[in-house]
PDB file of C-alpha atoms in Angstrom:
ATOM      1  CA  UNK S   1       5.415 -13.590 197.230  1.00  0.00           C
ATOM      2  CA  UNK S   2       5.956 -10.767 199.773  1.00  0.00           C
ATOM      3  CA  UNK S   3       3.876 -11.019 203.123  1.00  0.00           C
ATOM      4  CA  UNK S   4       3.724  -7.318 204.134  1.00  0.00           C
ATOM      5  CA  UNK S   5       3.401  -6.317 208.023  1.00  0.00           C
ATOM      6  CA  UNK S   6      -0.312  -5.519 207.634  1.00  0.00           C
ATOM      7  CA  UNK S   7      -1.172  -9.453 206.399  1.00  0.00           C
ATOM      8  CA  UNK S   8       1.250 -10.798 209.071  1.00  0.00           C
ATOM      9  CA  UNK S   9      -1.098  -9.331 211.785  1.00  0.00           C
ATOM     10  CA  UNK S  10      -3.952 -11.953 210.181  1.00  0.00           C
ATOM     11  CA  UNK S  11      -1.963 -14.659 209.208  1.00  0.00           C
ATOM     12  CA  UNK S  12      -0.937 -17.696 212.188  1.00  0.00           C
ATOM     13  CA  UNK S  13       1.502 -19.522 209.426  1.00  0.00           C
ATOM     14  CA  UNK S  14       2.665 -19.102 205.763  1.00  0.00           C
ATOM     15  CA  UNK S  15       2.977 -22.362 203.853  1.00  0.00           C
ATOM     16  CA  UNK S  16       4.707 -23.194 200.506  1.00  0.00           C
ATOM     17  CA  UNK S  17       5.814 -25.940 198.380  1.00  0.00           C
ATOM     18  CA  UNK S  18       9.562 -25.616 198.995  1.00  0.00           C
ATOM     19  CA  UNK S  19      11.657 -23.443 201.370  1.00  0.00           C
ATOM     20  CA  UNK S  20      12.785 -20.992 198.923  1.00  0.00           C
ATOM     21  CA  UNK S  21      10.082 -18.992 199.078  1.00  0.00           C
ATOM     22  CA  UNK S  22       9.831 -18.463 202.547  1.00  0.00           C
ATOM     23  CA  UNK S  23      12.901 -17.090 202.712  1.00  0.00           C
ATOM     24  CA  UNK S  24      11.936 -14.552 200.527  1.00  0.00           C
ATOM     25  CA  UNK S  25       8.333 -13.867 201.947  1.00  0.00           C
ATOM     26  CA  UNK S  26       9.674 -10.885 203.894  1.00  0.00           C
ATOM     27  CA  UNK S  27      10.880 -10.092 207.268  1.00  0.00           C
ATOM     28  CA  UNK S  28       7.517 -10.561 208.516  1.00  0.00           C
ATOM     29  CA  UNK S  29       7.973 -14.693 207.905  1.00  0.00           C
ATOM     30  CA  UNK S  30      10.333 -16.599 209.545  1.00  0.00           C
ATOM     31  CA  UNK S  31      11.126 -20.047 207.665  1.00  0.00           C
ATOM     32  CA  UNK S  32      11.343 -22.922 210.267  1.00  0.00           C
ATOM     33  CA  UNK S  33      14.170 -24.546 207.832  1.00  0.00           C
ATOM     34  CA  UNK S  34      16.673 -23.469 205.122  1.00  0.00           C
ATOM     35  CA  UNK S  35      16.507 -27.085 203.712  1.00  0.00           C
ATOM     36  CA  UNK S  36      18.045 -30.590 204.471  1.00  0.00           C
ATOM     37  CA  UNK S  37      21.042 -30.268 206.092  1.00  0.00           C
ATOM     38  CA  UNK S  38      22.551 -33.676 205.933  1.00  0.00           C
ATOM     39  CA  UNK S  39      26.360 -34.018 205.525  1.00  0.00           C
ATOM     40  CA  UNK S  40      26.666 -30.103 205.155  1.00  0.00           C
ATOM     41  CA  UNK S  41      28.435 -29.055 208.295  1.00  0.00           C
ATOM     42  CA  UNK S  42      27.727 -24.941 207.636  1.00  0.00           C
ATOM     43  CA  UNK S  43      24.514 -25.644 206.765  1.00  0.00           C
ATOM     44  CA  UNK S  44      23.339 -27.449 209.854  1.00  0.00           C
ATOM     45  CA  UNK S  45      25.707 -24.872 211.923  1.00  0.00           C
ATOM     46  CA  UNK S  46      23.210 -22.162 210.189  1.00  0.00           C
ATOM     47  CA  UNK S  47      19.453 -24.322 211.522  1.00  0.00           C
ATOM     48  CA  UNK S  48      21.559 -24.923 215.068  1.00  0.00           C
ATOM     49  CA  UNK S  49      21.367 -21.100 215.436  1.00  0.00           C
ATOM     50  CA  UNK S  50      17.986 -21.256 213.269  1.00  0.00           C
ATOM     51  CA  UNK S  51      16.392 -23.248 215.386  1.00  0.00           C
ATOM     52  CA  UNK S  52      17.676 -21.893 218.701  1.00  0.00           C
ATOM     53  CA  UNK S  53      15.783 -18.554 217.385  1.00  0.00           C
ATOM     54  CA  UNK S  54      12.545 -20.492 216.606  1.00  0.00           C
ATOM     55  CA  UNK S  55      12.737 -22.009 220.144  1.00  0.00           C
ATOM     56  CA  UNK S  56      12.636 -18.807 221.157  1.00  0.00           C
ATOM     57  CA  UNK S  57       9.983 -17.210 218.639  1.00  0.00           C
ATOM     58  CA  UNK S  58       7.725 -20.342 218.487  1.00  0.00           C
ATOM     59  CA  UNK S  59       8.201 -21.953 221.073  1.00  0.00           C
ATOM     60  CA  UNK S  60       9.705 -25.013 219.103  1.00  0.00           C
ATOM     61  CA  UNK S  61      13.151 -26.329 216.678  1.00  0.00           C
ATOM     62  CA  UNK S  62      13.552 -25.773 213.474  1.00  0.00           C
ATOM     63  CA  UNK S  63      12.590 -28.165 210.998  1.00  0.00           C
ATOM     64  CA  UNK S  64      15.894 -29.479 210.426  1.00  0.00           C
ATOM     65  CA  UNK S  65      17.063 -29.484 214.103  1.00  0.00           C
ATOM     66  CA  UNK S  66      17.651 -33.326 215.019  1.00  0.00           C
ATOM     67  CA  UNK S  67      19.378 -33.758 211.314  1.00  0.00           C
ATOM     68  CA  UNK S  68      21.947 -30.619 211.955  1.00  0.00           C
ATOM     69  CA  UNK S  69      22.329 -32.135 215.530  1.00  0.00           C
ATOM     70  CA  UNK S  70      23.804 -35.154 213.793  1.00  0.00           C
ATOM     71  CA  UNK S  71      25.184 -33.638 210.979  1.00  0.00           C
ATOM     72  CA  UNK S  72      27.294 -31.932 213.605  1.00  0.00           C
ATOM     73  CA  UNK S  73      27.913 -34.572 216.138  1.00  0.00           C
ATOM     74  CA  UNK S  74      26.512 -32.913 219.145  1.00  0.00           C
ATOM     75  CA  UNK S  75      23.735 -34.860 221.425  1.00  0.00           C
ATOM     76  CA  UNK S  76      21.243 -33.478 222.932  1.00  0.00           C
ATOM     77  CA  UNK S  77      22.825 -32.742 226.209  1.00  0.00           C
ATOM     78  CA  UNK S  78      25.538 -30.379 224.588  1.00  0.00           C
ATOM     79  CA  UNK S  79      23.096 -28.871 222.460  1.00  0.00           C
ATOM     80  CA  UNK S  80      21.169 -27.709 226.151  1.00  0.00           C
ATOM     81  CA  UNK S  81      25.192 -26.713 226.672  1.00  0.00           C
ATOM     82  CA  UNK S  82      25.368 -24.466 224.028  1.00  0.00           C
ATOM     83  CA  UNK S  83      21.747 -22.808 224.310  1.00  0.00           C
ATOM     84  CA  UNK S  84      23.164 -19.822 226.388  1.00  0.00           C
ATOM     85  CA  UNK S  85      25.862 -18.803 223.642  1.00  0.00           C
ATOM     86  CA  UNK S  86      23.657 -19.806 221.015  1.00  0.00           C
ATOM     87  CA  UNK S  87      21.518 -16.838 222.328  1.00  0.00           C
ATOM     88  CA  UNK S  88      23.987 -14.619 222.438  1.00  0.00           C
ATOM     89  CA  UNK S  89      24.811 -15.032 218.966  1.00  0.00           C
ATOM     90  CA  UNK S  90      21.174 -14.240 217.977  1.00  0.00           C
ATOM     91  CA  UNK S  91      21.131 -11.352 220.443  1.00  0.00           C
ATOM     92  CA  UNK S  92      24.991  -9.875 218.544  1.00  0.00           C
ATOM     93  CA  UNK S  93      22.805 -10.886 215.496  1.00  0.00           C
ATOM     94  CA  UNK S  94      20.258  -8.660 216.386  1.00  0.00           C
ATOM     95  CA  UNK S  95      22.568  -5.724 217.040  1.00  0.00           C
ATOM     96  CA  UNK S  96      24.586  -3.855 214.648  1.00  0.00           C
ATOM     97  CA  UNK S  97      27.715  -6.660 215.004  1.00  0.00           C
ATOM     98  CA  UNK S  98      28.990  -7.662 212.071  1.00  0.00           C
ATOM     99  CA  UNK S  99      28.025 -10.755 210.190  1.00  0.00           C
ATOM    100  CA  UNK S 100      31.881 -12.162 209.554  1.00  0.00           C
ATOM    101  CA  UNK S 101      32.194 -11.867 213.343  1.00  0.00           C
ATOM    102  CA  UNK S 102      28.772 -13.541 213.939  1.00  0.00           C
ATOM    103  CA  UNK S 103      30.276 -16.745 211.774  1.00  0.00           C
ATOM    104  CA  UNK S 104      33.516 -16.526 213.360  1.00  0.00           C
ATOM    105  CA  UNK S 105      31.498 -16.917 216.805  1.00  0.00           C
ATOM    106  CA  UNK S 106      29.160 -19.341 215.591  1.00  0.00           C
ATOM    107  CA  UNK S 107      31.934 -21.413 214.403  1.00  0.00           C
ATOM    108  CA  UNK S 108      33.780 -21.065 217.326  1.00  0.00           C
ATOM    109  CA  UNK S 109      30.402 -22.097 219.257  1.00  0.00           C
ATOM    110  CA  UNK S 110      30.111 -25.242 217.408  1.00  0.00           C
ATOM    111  CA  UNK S 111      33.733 -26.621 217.369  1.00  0.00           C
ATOM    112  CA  UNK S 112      33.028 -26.097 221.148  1.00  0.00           C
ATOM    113  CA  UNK S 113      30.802 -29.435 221.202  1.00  0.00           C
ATOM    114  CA  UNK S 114      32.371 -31.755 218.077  1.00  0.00           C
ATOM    115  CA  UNK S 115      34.848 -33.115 216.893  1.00  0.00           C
ATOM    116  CA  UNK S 116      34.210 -32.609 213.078  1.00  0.00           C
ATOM    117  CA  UNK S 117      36.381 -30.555 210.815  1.00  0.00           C
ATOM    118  CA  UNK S 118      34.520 -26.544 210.184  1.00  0.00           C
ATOM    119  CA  UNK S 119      35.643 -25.221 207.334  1.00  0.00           C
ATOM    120  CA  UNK S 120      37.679 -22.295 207.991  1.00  0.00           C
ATOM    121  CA  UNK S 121      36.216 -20.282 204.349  1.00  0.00           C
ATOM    122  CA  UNK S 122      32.912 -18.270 204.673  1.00  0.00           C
ATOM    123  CA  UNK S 123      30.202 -19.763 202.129  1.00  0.00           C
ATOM    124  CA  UNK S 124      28.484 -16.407 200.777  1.00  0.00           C
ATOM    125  CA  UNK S 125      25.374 -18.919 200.645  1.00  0.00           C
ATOM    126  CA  UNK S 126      25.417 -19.188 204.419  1.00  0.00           C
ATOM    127  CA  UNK S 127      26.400 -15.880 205.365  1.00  0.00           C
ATOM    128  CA  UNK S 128      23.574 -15.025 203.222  1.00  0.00           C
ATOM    129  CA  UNK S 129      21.203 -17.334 205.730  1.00  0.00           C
ATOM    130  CA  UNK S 130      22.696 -15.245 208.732  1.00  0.00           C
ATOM    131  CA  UNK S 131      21.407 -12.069 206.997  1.00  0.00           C
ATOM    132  CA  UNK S 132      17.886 -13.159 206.114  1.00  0.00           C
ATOM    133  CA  UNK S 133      17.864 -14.314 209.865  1.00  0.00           C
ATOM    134  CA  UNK S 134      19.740 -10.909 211.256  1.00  0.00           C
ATOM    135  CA  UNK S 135      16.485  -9.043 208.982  1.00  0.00           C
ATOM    136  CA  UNK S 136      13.629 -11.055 210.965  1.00  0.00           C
ATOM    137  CA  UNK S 137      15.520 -10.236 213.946  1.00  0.00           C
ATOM    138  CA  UNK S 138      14.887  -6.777 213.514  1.00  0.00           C
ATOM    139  CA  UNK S 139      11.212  -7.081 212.163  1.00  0.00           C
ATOM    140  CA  UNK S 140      10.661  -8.357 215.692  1.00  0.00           C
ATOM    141  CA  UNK S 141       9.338  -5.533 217.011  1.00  0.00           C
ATOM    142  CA  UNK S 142       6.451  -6.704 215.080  1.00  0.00           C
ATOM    143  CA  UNK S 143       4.563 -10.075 214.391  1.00  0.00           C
ATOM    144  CA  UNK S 144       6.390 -12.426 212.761  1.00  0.00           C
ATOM    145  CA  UNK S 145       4.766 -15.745 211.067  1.00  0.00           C
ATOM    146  CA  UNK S 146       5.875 -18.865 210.573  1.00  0.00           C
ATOM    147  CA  UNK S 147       7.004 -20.680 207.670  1.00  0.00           C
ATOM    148  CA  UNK S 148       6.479 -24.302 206.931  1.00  0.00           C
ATOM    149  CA  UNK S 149       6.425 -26.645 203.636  1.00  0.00           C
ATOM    150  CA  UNK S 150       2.761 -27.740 202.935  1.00  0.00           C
ATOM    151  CA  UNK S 151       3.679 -31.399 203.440  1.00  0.00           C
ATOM    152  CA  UNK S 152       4.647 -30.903 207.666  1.00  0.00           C
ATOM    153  CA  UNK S 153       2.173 -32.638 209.875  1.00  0.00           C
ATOM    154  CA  UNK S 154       0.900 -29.412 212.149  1.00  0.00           C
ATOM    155  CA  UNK S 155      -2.186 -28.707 212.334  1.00  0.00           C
ATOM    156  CA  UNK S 156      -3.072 -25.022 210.895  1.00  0.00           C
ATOM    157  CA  UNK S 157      -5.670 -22.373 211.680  1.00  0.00           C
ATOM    158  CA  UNK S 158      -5.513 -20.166 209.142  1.00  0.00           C
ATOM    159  CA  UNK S 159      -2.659 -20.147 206.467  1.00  0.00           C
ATOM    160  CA  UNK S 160      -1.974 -18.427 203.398  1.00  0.00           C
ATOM    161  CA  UNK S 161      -0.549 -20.577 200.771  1.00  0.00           C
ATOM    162  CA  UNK S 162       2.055 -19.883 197.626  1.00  0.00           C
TER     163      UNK S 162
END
C-alpha cells in the first residue's frame, strides 16, 4: 500500500502488521523501525541514525533505539555525544551527498563511541535503508506520518491500517 501526499494530510499514524510495509508506504510515511536489530551491528548503526531523525520528526526514538544502543555498545551519555554529528549525517543525507560517503561517515560516527568491530563491506540491504530514509528526507517539505506495527502500546487518533 502507497499513502499518497493528499491522505498523509488526514492521517496522524499508519499502522501495519510487520515493518515491511511501511517502508514501502511512500515517502509520505516514515517507519519508526527497520526491524530488530539485535547482534546486527549495521543494522542498529542504520535505527541510531533512524532514530536520531525521528527525534527530530516526532519528537521521539525509533522503535529499536535502546536495542541498537546495545547492539552497538554505546550508553546513553555517548549517544547525547554523538547527537550533533548524527544530525549532520541526516542533514548530508538530505542533500545531494552521496550515499557511500553517508556510510563511510556514519561508520566513522559510530566507531567514534565503541569498541566493536564495523564491518568495513557496504550491505546493499542497508545502504538500501539509507535511501528509503534520504527519500522521506526530501518529502519533508510536506507532512510526513508515522509508521508503527499494530502491536506498539501508543495510543492512536486516527490510523489507517494495512
Amino acid at each position: 500500500m502507497t499513502l499518497p501526499e493528499g491522505q498523509a494530510e488526514n492521517v496522524d499514524i499508519l499502522l501495519a502488521l510487520r515493518w515491511k510495509p511501511l517502508g514501502e508506504a511512500g515517502p509520505h510515511v516514515l517507519p519508526l523501525a527497520y526491524g530488530s536489530t539485535t547482534g546486527q551491528i549495521h543494522e542498529a548503526a542504520c535505527t541510531f541514525l533512524l532514530s536520531e531523525v525521528t527525534q527530530r520528526t516526532f519528537g521521539e526514538n525509533a522503535t529499536f533505539h535502546s536495542d541498537a544502543l546495545t547492539t552497538l555498545g554505546i550508553d546513553h551519555e555517548a549517544a547525547q555525544r554523538l547527537r550533533s554529528p548524527l544530525q549532520a549525517i541526516a542533514a548530508d543525507l538530505a542533500g545531494t551527498t552521496g550515499i557511500a560517503e553517508i556510510w563511510t561517515s556514519l561508520n566513522a560516527v559510530v566507531a567514534s563511541e565503541t569498541d566493536r568491530l564495523l564491518p568495513r563491506r557496504r550491505n546493499p540491504a542497508h545502504t538500501a535503508r539509507l535511501e528509503n530514509l534520504r527519500a522521506r528526507l526530501h518529502a519533508s517539505a510536506s507532512r510526513i506520518v508515522p509508521g508503527r506495527i499494530a502491536g506498539e502500546p501508543q495510543a492512536v487518533d486516527r490510523a489507517v491500517a494495512t
